[in-house]
GROMACS .gro file of N, CA and C in nm:
model
  435
    1MET      N    1   0.090  -0.136  -0.021
    1MET     CA    2  -0.008  -0.012   0.017
    1MET      C    3   0.096   0.090  -0.014
    2ASN      N    4   0.059   0.220  -0.064
    2ASN     CA    5   0.118   0.387  -0.069
    2ASN      C    6   0.065   0.430   0.030
    3ASN      N    7  -0.001   0.422   0.090
    3ASN     CA    8  -0.062   0.517   0.204
    3ASN      C    9   0.117   0.573   0.314
    4SER      N   10   0.065   0.678   0.318
    4SER     CA   11   0.230   0.694   0.407
    4SER      C   12   0.072   0.695   0.541
    5LEU      N   13   0.172   0.824   0.622
    5LEU     CA   14   0.101   0.799   0.793
    5LEU      C   15  -0.002   0.967   0.823
    6THR      N   16   0.060   1.075   0.666
    6THR     CA   17   0.050   1.161   0.711
    6THR      C   18  -0.099   1.122   0.672
    7ASP      N   19  -0.114   1.035   0.523
    7ASP     CA   20  -0.219   1.067   0.391
    7ASP      C   21  -0.303   1.038   0.582
    8GLY      N   22  -0.270   0.921   0.592
    8GLY     CA   23  -0.314   0.876   0.749
    8GLY      C   24  -0.449   0.977   0.810
    9ILE      N   25  -0.402   1.017   0.828
    9ILE     CA   26  -0.430   1.192   0.953
    9ILE      C   27  -0.491   1.281   0.861
   10ALA      N   28  -0.452   1.293   0.738
   10ALA     CA   29  -0.515   1.370   0.646
   10ALA      C   30  -0.658   1.406   0.618
   11SER      N   31  -0.646   1.273   0.611
   11SER     CA   32  -0.734   1.169   0.575
   11SER      C   33  -0.860   1.173   0.669
   12LEU      N   34  -0.785   1.101   0.892
   12LEU     CA   35  -0.924   1.091   0.976
   12LEU      C   36  -0.972   1.267   0.933
   13ALA      N   37  -0.852   1.403   0.936
   13ALA     CA   38  -0.900   1.503   1.084
   13ALA      C   39  -1.032   1.536   0.900
   14SER      N   40  -1.004   1.483   0.760
   14SER     CA   41  -1.155   1.578   0.678
   14SER      C   42  -1.230   1.417   0.696
   15SER      N   43  -1.266   1.372   0.805
   15SER     CA   44  -1.336   1.265   0.894
   15SER      C   45  -1.475   1.321   0.927
   16SER      N   46  -1.592   1.196   0.959
   16SER     CA   47  -1.647   1.252   0.996
   16SER      C   48  -1.607   1.266   1.140
   17ILE      N   49  -1.499   1.274   1.214
   17ILE     CA   50  -1.445   1.333   1.390
   17ILE      C   51  -1.417   1.429   1.380
   18TYR      N   52  -1.399   1.507   1.260
   18TYR     CA   53  -1.368   1.676   1.284
   18TYR      C   54  -1.482   1.679   1.184
   19ASN      N   55  -1.576   1.676   1.222
   19ASN     CA   56  -1.712   1.769   1.099
   19ASN      C   57  -1.838   1.746   1.141
   20ALA      N   58  -1.830   1.868   1.205
   20ALA     CA   59  -1.949   1.971   1.308
   20ALA      C   60  -2.091   1.979   1.198
   21ASP      N   61  -2.056   1.887   1.088
   21ASP     CA   62  -2.151   1.918   1.028
   21ASP      C   63  -2.307   1.807   1.034
   22THR      N   64  -2.213   1.728   1.060
   22THR     CA   65  -2.325   1.567   1.097
   22THR      C   66  -2.406   1.530   1.256
   23ALA      N   67  -2.483   1.423   1.152
   23ALA     CA   68  -2.625   1.506   1.230
   23ALA      C   69  -2.584   1.459   1.310
   24ASN      N   70  -2.528   1.347   1.446
   24ASN     CA   71  -2.474   1.336   1.605
   24ASN      C   72  -2.325   1.414   1.562
   25SER      N   73  -2.268   1.458   1.695
   25SER     CA   74  -2.161   1.529   1.717
   25SER      C   75  -2.105   1.377   1.794
   26SER      N   76  -2.097   1.277   1.837
   26SER     CA   77  -2.046   1.162   1.883
   26SER      C   78  -1.912   1.193   1.788
   27THR      N   79  -1.835   1.161   1.798
   27THR     CA   80  -1.648   1.036   1.761
   27THR      C   81  -1.615   0.972   1.784
   28THR      N   82  -1.675   1.000   1.631
   28THR     CA   83  -1.624   0.819   1.568
   28THR      C   84  -1.538   0.824   1.455
   29VAL      N   85  -1.527   0.775   1.379
   29VAL     CA   86  -1.352   0.669   1.311
   29VAL      C   87  -1.434   0.627   1.195
   30SER      N   88  -1.508   0.620   1.052
   30SER     CA   89  -1.492   0.457   1.059
   30SER      C   90  -1.380   0.411   1.004
   31MET      N   91  -1.473   0.281   0.923
   31MET     CA   92  -1.371   0.152   0.926
   31MET      C   93  -1.249   0.193   0.830
   32ASP      N   94  -1.319   0.301   0.648
   32ASP     CA   95  -1.141   0.309   0.608
   32ASP      C   96  -1.108   0.385   0.603
   33ASP      N   97  -1.157   0.463   0.739
   33ASP     CA   98  -1.046   0.499   0.879
   33ASP      C   99  -0.950   0.479   0.941
   34PHE      N  100  -0.964   0.407   1.026
   34PHE     CA  101  -0.963   0.309   1.087
   34PHE      C  102  -0.823   0.236   1.029
   35LEU      N  103  -0.875   0.111   0.915
   35LEU     CA  104  -0.717   0.074   0.868
   35LEU      C  105  -0.664   0.181   0.724
   36LYS      N  106  -0.674   0.318   0.673
   36LYS     CA  107  -0.595   0.357   0.650
   36LYS      C  108  -0.432   0.421   0.769
   37ILE      N  109  -0.535   0.468   0.906
   37ILE     CA  110  -0.401   0.438   0.983
   37ILE      C  111  -0.386   0.370   1.021
   38MET      N  112  -0.441   0.237   1.004
   38MET     CA  113  -0.324   0.131   1.059
   38MET      C  114  -0.204   0.040   1.010
   39SER      N  115  -0.311   0.045   0.846
   39SER     CA  116  -0.222   0.091   0.721
   39SER      C  117  -0.085   0.169   0.674
   40ALA      N  118  -0.098   0.235   0.737
   40ALA     CA  119  -0.069   0.419   0.711
   40ALA      C  120   0.108   0.295   0.881
   41THR      N  121   0.046   0.315   1.015
   41THR     CA  122   0.160   0.213   1.079
   41THR      C  123   0.233   0.137   1.056
   42MET      N  124   0.187   0.044   1.005
   42MET     CA  125   0.278  -0.077   0.978
   42MET      C  126   0.343  -0.080   0.842
   43SER      N  127   0.354   0.082   0.769
   43SER     CA  128   0.418   0.065   0.643
   43SER      C  129   0.556   0.166   0.764
   44ASN      N  130   0.532   0.278   0.844
   44ASN     CA  131   0.664   0.382   0.863
   44ASN      C  132   0.699   0.231   0.986
   45PRO      N  133   0.812   0.274   0.933
   45PRO     CA  134   0.881   0.246   1.062
   45PRO      C  135   0.896   0.318   1.239
   46SER      N  136   0.893   0.255   1.318
   46SER     CA  137   0.923   0.291   1.450
   46SER      C  138   1.014   0.402   1.489
   47MET      N  139   0.992   0.444   1.561
   47MET     CA  140   1.034   0.603   1.596
   47MET      C  141   1.136   0.516   1.690
   48ASP      N  142   1.072   0.466   1.758
   48ASP     CA  143   1.134   0.396   1.942
   48ASP      C  144   1.279   0.301   1.922
   49ASP      N  145   1.347   0.258   1.955
   49ASP     CA  146   1.495   0.171   1.981
   49ASP      C  147   1.482   0.089   1.951
   50SER      N  148   1.371  -0.038   1.954
   50SER     CA  149   1.284  -0.133   1.928
   50SER      C  150   1.353  -0.205   1.795
   51GLY      N  151   1.315  -0.117   1.692
   51GLY     CA  152   1.446  -0.153   1.521
   51GLY      C  153   1.230  -0.299   1.451
   52SER      N  154   1.178  -0.250   1.577
   52SER     CA  155   1.005  -0.283   1.444
   52SER      C  156   0.976  -0.232   1.361
   53SER      N  157   0.955  -0.326   1.259
   53SER     CA  158   0.922  -0.168   1.120
   53SER      C  159   0.873  -0.045   1.092
   54GLY      N  160   0.718  -0.165   1.232
   54GLY     CA  161   0.558  -0.137   1.219
   54GLY      C  162   0.515  -0.084   1.336
   55GLY      N  163   0.596  -0.102   1.433
   55GLY     CA  164   0.558  -0.105   1.577
   55GLY      C  165   0.455  -0.198   1.676
   56GLY      N  166   0.495  -0.266   1.633
   56GLY     CA  167   0.419  -0.386   1.656
   56GLY      C  168   0.318  -0.464   1.587
   57SER      N  169   0.305  -0.587   1.642
   57SER     CA  170   0.351  -0.781   1.569
   57SER      C  171   0.168  -0.737   1.518
   58SER      N  172   0.139  -0.823   1.413
   58SER     CA  173   0.072  -0.896   1.297
   58SER      C  174   0.011  -0.912   1.409
   59THR      N  175  -0.031  -0.964   1.552
   59THR     CA  176  -0.139  -1.034   1.611
   59THR      C  177  -0.188  -0.869   1.733
   60ASP      N  178  -0.136  -0.779   1.730
   60ASP     CA  179  -0.156  -0.645   1.766
   60ASP      C  180  -0.295  -0.618   1.685
   61TYR      N  181  -0.224  -0.541   1.488
   61TYR     CA  182  -0.315  -0.481   1.473
   61TYR      C  183  -0.459  -0.593   1.427
   62MET      N  184  -0.491  -0.689   1.414
   62MET     CA  185  -0.535  -0.780   1.436
   62MET      C  186  -0.668  -0.807   1.542
   63THR      N  187  -0.558  -0.807   1.697
   63THR     CA  188  -0.672  -0.798   1.842
   63THR      C  189  -0.712  -0.646   1.829
   64SER      N  190  -0.660  -0.492   1.745
   64SER     CA  191  -0.694  -0.350   1.769
   64SER      C  192  -0.813  -0.359   1.772
   65LEU      N  193  -0.773  -0.467   1.504
   65LEU     CA  194  -0.921  -0.445   1.456
   65LEU      C  195  -1.093  -0.510   1.474
   66ALA      N  196  -1.047  -0.660   1.558
   66ALA     CA  197  -1.090  -0.684   1.644
   66ALA      C  198  -1.185  -0.627   1.771
   67GLN      N  199  -1.094  -0.539   1.817
   67GLN     CA  200  -1.146  -0.443   1.911
   67GLN      C  201  -1.205  -0.337   1.833
   68TYR      N  202  -1.195  -0.257   1.733
   68TYR     CA  203  -1.291  -0.181   1.674
   68TYR      C  204  -1.393  -0.234   1.618
   69GLU      N  205  -1.419  -0.333   1.563
   69GLU     CA  206  -1.533  -0.370   1.514
   69GLU      C  207  -1.613  -0.398   1.614
   70SER      N  208  -1.625  -0.455   1.697
   70SER     CA  209  -1.618  -0.496   1.849
   70SER      C  210  -1.714  -0.413   1.881
   71LEU      N  211  -1.623  -0.220   1.949
   71LEU     CA  212  -1.651  -0.104   1.889
   71LEU      C  213  -1.782  -0.088   1.906
   72ASN      N  214  -1.744  -0.121   1.715
   72ASN     CA  215  -1.848  -0.040   1.632
   72ASN      C  216  -1.977  -0.189   1.703
   73THR      N  217  -2.044  -0.248   1.660
   73THR     CA  218  -2.149  -0.308   1.662
   73THR      C  219  -2.196  -0.254   1.782
   74LEU      N  220  -2.145  -0.223   1.890
   74LEU     CA  221  -2.181  -0.211   2.037
   74LEU      C  222  -2.223  -0.086   2.064
   75MET      N  223  -2.156   0.000   1.913
   75MET     CA  224  -2.260   0.244   1.900
   75MET      C  225  -2.350   0.146   1.883
   76GLU      N  226  -2.360   0.061   1.693
   76GLU     CA  227  -2.470   0.072   1.666
   76GLU      C  228  -2.622   0.039   1.769
   77MET      N  229  -2.583  -0.093   1.853
   77MET     CA  230  -2.638  -0.206   1.941
   77MET      C  231  -2.696  -0.099   1.988
   78ASN      N  232  -2.652   0.027   2.024
   78ASN     CA  233  -2.611   0.111   2.172
   78ASN      C  234  -2.775   0.229   2.094
   79LYS      N  235  -2.737   0.232   1.913
   79LYS     CA  236  -2.795   0.316   1.856
   79LYS      C  237  -2.953   0.293   1.870
   80SER      N  238  -2.985   0.157   1.851
   80SER     CA  239  -3.107   0.071   1.796
   80SER      C  240  -3.243   0.077   1.874
   81LEU      N  241  -3.118   0.084   2.124
   81LEU     CA  242  -3.223   0.035   2.171
   81LEU      C  243  -3.215   0.220   2.162
   82SER      N  244  -3.105   0.262   2.196
   82SER     CA  245  -3.216   0.427   2.236
   82SER      C  246  -3.300   0.489   2.136
   83ALA      N  247  -3.306   0.458   2.056
   83ALA     CA  248  -3.426   0.475   1.963
   83ALA      C  249  -3.519   0.419   1.972
   84SER      N  250  -3.538   0.287   2.041
   84SER     CA  251  -3.634   0.155   2.116
   84SER      C  252  -3.648   0.211   2.172
   85VAL      N  253  -3.639   0.255   2.303
   85VAL     CA  254  -3.704   0.377   2.403
   85VAL      C  255  -3.790   0.435   2.429
   86ALA      N  256  -3.706   0.577   2.332
   86ALA     CA  257  -3.778   0.697   2.237
   86ALA      C  258  -3.942   0.543   2.214
   87VAL      N  259  -3.979   0.559   2.122
   87VAL     CA  260  -4.130   0.517   2.072
   87VAL      C  261  -4.131   0.381   2.188
   88GLN      N  262  -4.096   0.302   2.287
   88GLN     CA  263  -4.180   0.300   2.372
   88GLN      C  264  -4.221   0.485   2.465
   89GLN      N  265  -4.162   0.498   2.464
   89GLN     CA  266  -4.148   0.608   2.549
   89GLN      C  267  -4.274   0.741   2.497
   90GLN      N  268  -4.301   0.707   2.405
   90GLN     CA  269  -4.411   0.798   2.399
   90GLN      C  270  -4.516   0.732   2.277
   91GLN      N  271  -4.539   0.633   2.301
   91GLN     CA  272  -4.626   0.519   2.289
   91GLN      C  273  -4.705   0.589   2.520
   92GLU      N  274  -4.545   0.504   2.562
   92GLU     CA  275  -4.687   0.510   2.700
   92GLU      C  276  -4.752   0.723   2.729
   93ALA      N  277  -4.640   0.812   2.652
   93ALA     CA  278  -4.666   0.928   2.686
   93ALA      C  279  -4.900   0.949   2.586
   94LEU      N  280  -4.827   0.976   2.509
   94LEU     CA  281  -4.949   0.900   2.438
   94LEU      C  282  -5.058   0.790   2.505
   95GLY      N  283  -5.023   0.722   2.511
   95GLY     CA  284  -5.179   0.655   2.654
   95GLY      C  285  -5.183   0.745   2.772
   96MET      N  286  -5.162   0.806   2.827
   96MET     CA  287  -5.203   0.872   2.988
   96MET      C  288  -5.224   1.048   2.879
   97LEU      N  289  -5.245   1.083   2.829
   97LEU     CA  290  -5.342   1.154   2.754
   97LEU      C  291  -5.510   1.160   2.763
   98GLY      N  292  -5.582   1.254   2.851
   98GLY     CA  293  -5.649   1.296   2.958
   98GLY      C  294  -5.642   1.208   3.069
   99LYS      N  295  -5.549   1.154   3.107
   99LYS     CA  296  -5.536   1.133   3.192
   99LYS      C  297  -5.510   1.197   3.328
  100GLN      N  298  -5.521   1.109   3.482
  100GLN     CA  299  -5.496   1.268   3.579
  100GLN      C  300  -5.440   1.201   3.608
  101VAL      N  301  -5.245   1.285   3.692
  101VAL     CA  302  -5.210   1.272   3.647
  101VAL      C  303  -5.139   1.377   3.764
  102SER      N  304  -4.992   1.281   3.847
  102SER     CA  305  -4.940   1.340   3.932
  102SER      C  306  -4.758   1.383   3.926
  103LEU      N  307  -4.708   1.508   3.913
  103LEU     CA  308  -4.580   1.504   3.924
  103LEU      C  309  -4.470   1.562   3.961
  104LEU      N  310  -4.333   1.534   4.008
  104LEU     CA  311  -4.302   1.687   4.120
  104LEU      C  312  -4.219   1.818   4.035
  105ASP      N  313  -4.229   1.896   4.081
  105ASP     CA  314  -4.191   2.033   4.013
  105ASP      C  315  -4.101   2.140   4.079
  106ASN      N  316  -3.985   2.077   4.016
  106ASN     CA  317  -3.872   2.161   4.197
  106ASN      C  318  -3.905   2.123   4.376
  107GLY      N  319  -3.974   1.935   4.326
  107GLY     CA  320  -3.944   1.982   4.483
  107GLY      C  321  -4.149   1.974   4.499
  108GLN      N  322  -4.202   2.068   4.420
  108GLN     CA  323  -4.353   2.023   4.414
  108GLN      C  324  -4.407   1.898   4.428
  109GLN      N  325  -4.582   1.907   4.446
  109GLN     CA  326  -4.598   1.746   4.365
  109GLN      C  327  -4.690   1.873   4.272
  110VAL      N  328  -4.778   1.837   4.179
  110VAL     CA  329  -4.780   1.920   4.071
  110VAL      C  330  -4.907   1.789   4.050
  111SER      N  331  -5.027   1.837   4.076
  111SER     CA  332  -5.168   1.754   4.000
  111SER      C  333  -5.172   1.822   3.933
  112GLY      N  334  -5.314   1.738   3.834
  112GLY     CA  335  -5.336   1.819   3.683
  112GLY      C  336  -5.343   1.691   3.589
  113LYS      N  337  -5.424   1.691   3.441
  113LYS     CA  338  -5.496   1.661   3.338
  113LYS      C  339  -5.350   1.616   3.288
  114VAL      N  340  -5.398   1.570   3.185
  114VAL     CA  341  -5.213   1.570   3.058
  114VAL      C  342  -5.314   1.616   2.943
  115GLU      N  343  -5.332   1.745   2.904
  115GLU     CA  344  -5.388   1.768   2.846
  115GLU      C  345  -5.313   1.762   2.712
  116GLN      N  346  -5.189   1.775   2.684
  116GLN     CA  347  -5.135   1.757   2.537
  116GLN      C  348  -5.008   1.699   2.618
  117VAL      N  349  -4.932   1.609   2.534
  117VAL     CA  350  -4.808   1.548   2.472
  117VAL      C  351  -4.716   1.620   2.356
  118LYS      N  352  -4.646   1.635   2.383
  118LYS     CA  353  -4.513   1.758   2.262
  118LYS      C  354  -4.434   1.631   2.233
  119PHE      N  355  -4.280   1.643   2.117
  119PHE     CA  356  -4.258   1.569   2.101
  119PHE      C  357  -4.127   1.657   2.013
  120ALA      N  358  -4.026   1.615   2.123
  120ALA     CA  359  -3.909   1.699   2.071
  120ALA      C  360  -3.779   1.581   2.108
  121ASN      N  361  -3.687   1.652   2.009
  121ASN     CA  362  -3.526   1.502   1.987
  121ASN      C  363  -3.564   1.399   1.991
  122GLY      N  364  -3.738   1.313   1.952
  122GLY     CA  365  -3.779   1.180   1.987
  122GLY      C  366  -3.789   1.249   2.168
  123LEU      N  367  -3.806   1.288   2.219
  123LEU     CA  368  -3.867   1.294   2.340
  123LEU      C  369  -3.993   1.370   2.428
  124ALA      N  370  -4.071   1.199   2.436
  124ALA     CA  371  -4.148   1.308   2.478
  124ALA      C  372  -4.218   1.410   2.611
  125THR      N  373  -4.279   1.480   2.607
  125THR     CA  374  -4.274   1.614   2.721
  125THR      C  375  -4.535   1.608   2.734
  126LEU      N  376  -4.475   1.628   2.851
  126LEU     CA  377  -4.656   1.547   2.902
  126LEU      C  378  -4.680   1.737   2.918
  127VAL      N  379  -4.825   1.777   2.872
  127VAL     CA  380  -4.778   1.958   2.909
  127VAL      C  381  -4.938   1.932   3.024
  128VAL      N  382  -4.946   1.958   3.114
  128VAL     CA  383  -5.033   1.989   3.252
  128VAL      C  384  -5.037   2.093   3.344
  129ASN      N  385  -5.160   2.137   3.303
  129ASN     CA  386  -5.188   2.274   3.350
  129ASN      C  387  -5.190   2.382   3.231
  130GLY      N  388  -5.085   2.430   3.157
  130GLY     CA  389  -5.049   2.508   3.031
  130GLY      C  390  -4.914   2.422   3.089
  131LYS      N  391  -4.837   2.426   3.180
  131LYS     CA  392  -4.703   2.369   3.190
  131LYS      C  393  -4.606   2.239   3.122
  132GLU      N  394  -4.512   2.281   3.105
  132GLU     CA  395  -4.417   2.101   2.996
  132GLU      C  396  -4.361   2.021   3.118
  133TYR      N  397  -4.330   1.951   3.181
  133TYR     CA  398  -4.281   1.839   3.190
  133TYR      C  399  -4.210   1.763   3.131
  134GLN      N  400  -4.132   1.693   3.137
  134GLN     CA  401  -4.041   1.595   3.131
  134GLN      C  402  -4.121   1.430   3.175
  135MET      N  403  -4.093   1.317   3.087
  135MET     CA  404  -4.211   1.226   3.198
  135MET      C  405  -4.117   1.189   3.262
  136SER      N  406  -3.962   1.232   3.258
  136SER     CA  407  -3.873   1.160   3.473
  136SER      C  408  -3.967   1.229   3.577
  137SER      N  409  -4.084   1.325   3.498
  137SER     CA  410  -4.104   1.415   3.743
  137SER      C  411  -4.245   1.338   3.693
  138LEU      N  412  -4.302   1.224   3.624
  138LEU     CA  413  -4.414   1.183   3.694
  138LEU      C  414  -4.356   1.082   3.760
  139SER      N  415  -4.443   1.141   3.839
  139SER     CA  416  -4.460   1.053   4.001
  139SER      C  417  -4.617   0.898   3.985
  140GLU      N  418  -4.771   0.939   3.961
  140GLU     CA  419  -4.871   0.944   3.966
  140GLU      C  420  -4.904   0.956   3.892
  141VAL      N  421  -4.993   0.843   3.796
  141VAL     CA  422  -5.113   0.878   3.692
  141VAL      C  423  -5.218   0.762   3.719
  142GLY      N  424  -5.333   0.768   3.734
  142GLY     CA  425  -5.512   0.796   3.770
  142GLY      C  426  -5.584   0.748   3.659
  143GLU      N  427  -5.687   0.794   3.666
  143GLU     CA  428  -5.789   0.737   3.520
  143GLU      C  429  -5.801   0.934   3.567
  144ASP      N  430  -5.912   0.960   3.502
  144ASP     CA  431  -5.982   1.106   3.444
  144ASP      C  432  -6.095   1.104   3.585
  145LYS      N  433  -6.060   1.161   3.692
  145LYS     CA  434  -6.200   1.190   3.738
  145LYS      C  435  -6.358   1.286   3.676
   0.00000   0.00000   0.00000
């Protein structure tokens, strides 16, 4: 391969890890970027006195690749699980429309009927007595009286 370490780093700098325009701002390195960096590291001599040509053995690189892929898989599972939880929360919130609820608002108990459900960034909020509350502030749900 003709990739040098500087090509790998330049590629990484232009990837989504430094791109502020991406949909999510989490830091990610694509498999392509990872492989470019790994091949550049393997093809350039080590700067230390050990005399090894690539800075690590092929087993080290395969271990790194396996760890990278495992991490990538876990991140995808996390995205999927987060989406599933958001959908479940939305369905629960919609089921509370018209029900009598009690919520905690800065340590104070607030009761009222759920007038409206709003969604922002996939998360549901409840409108009670004209004020918007997070689902996490919910303490009690009952039937409309």
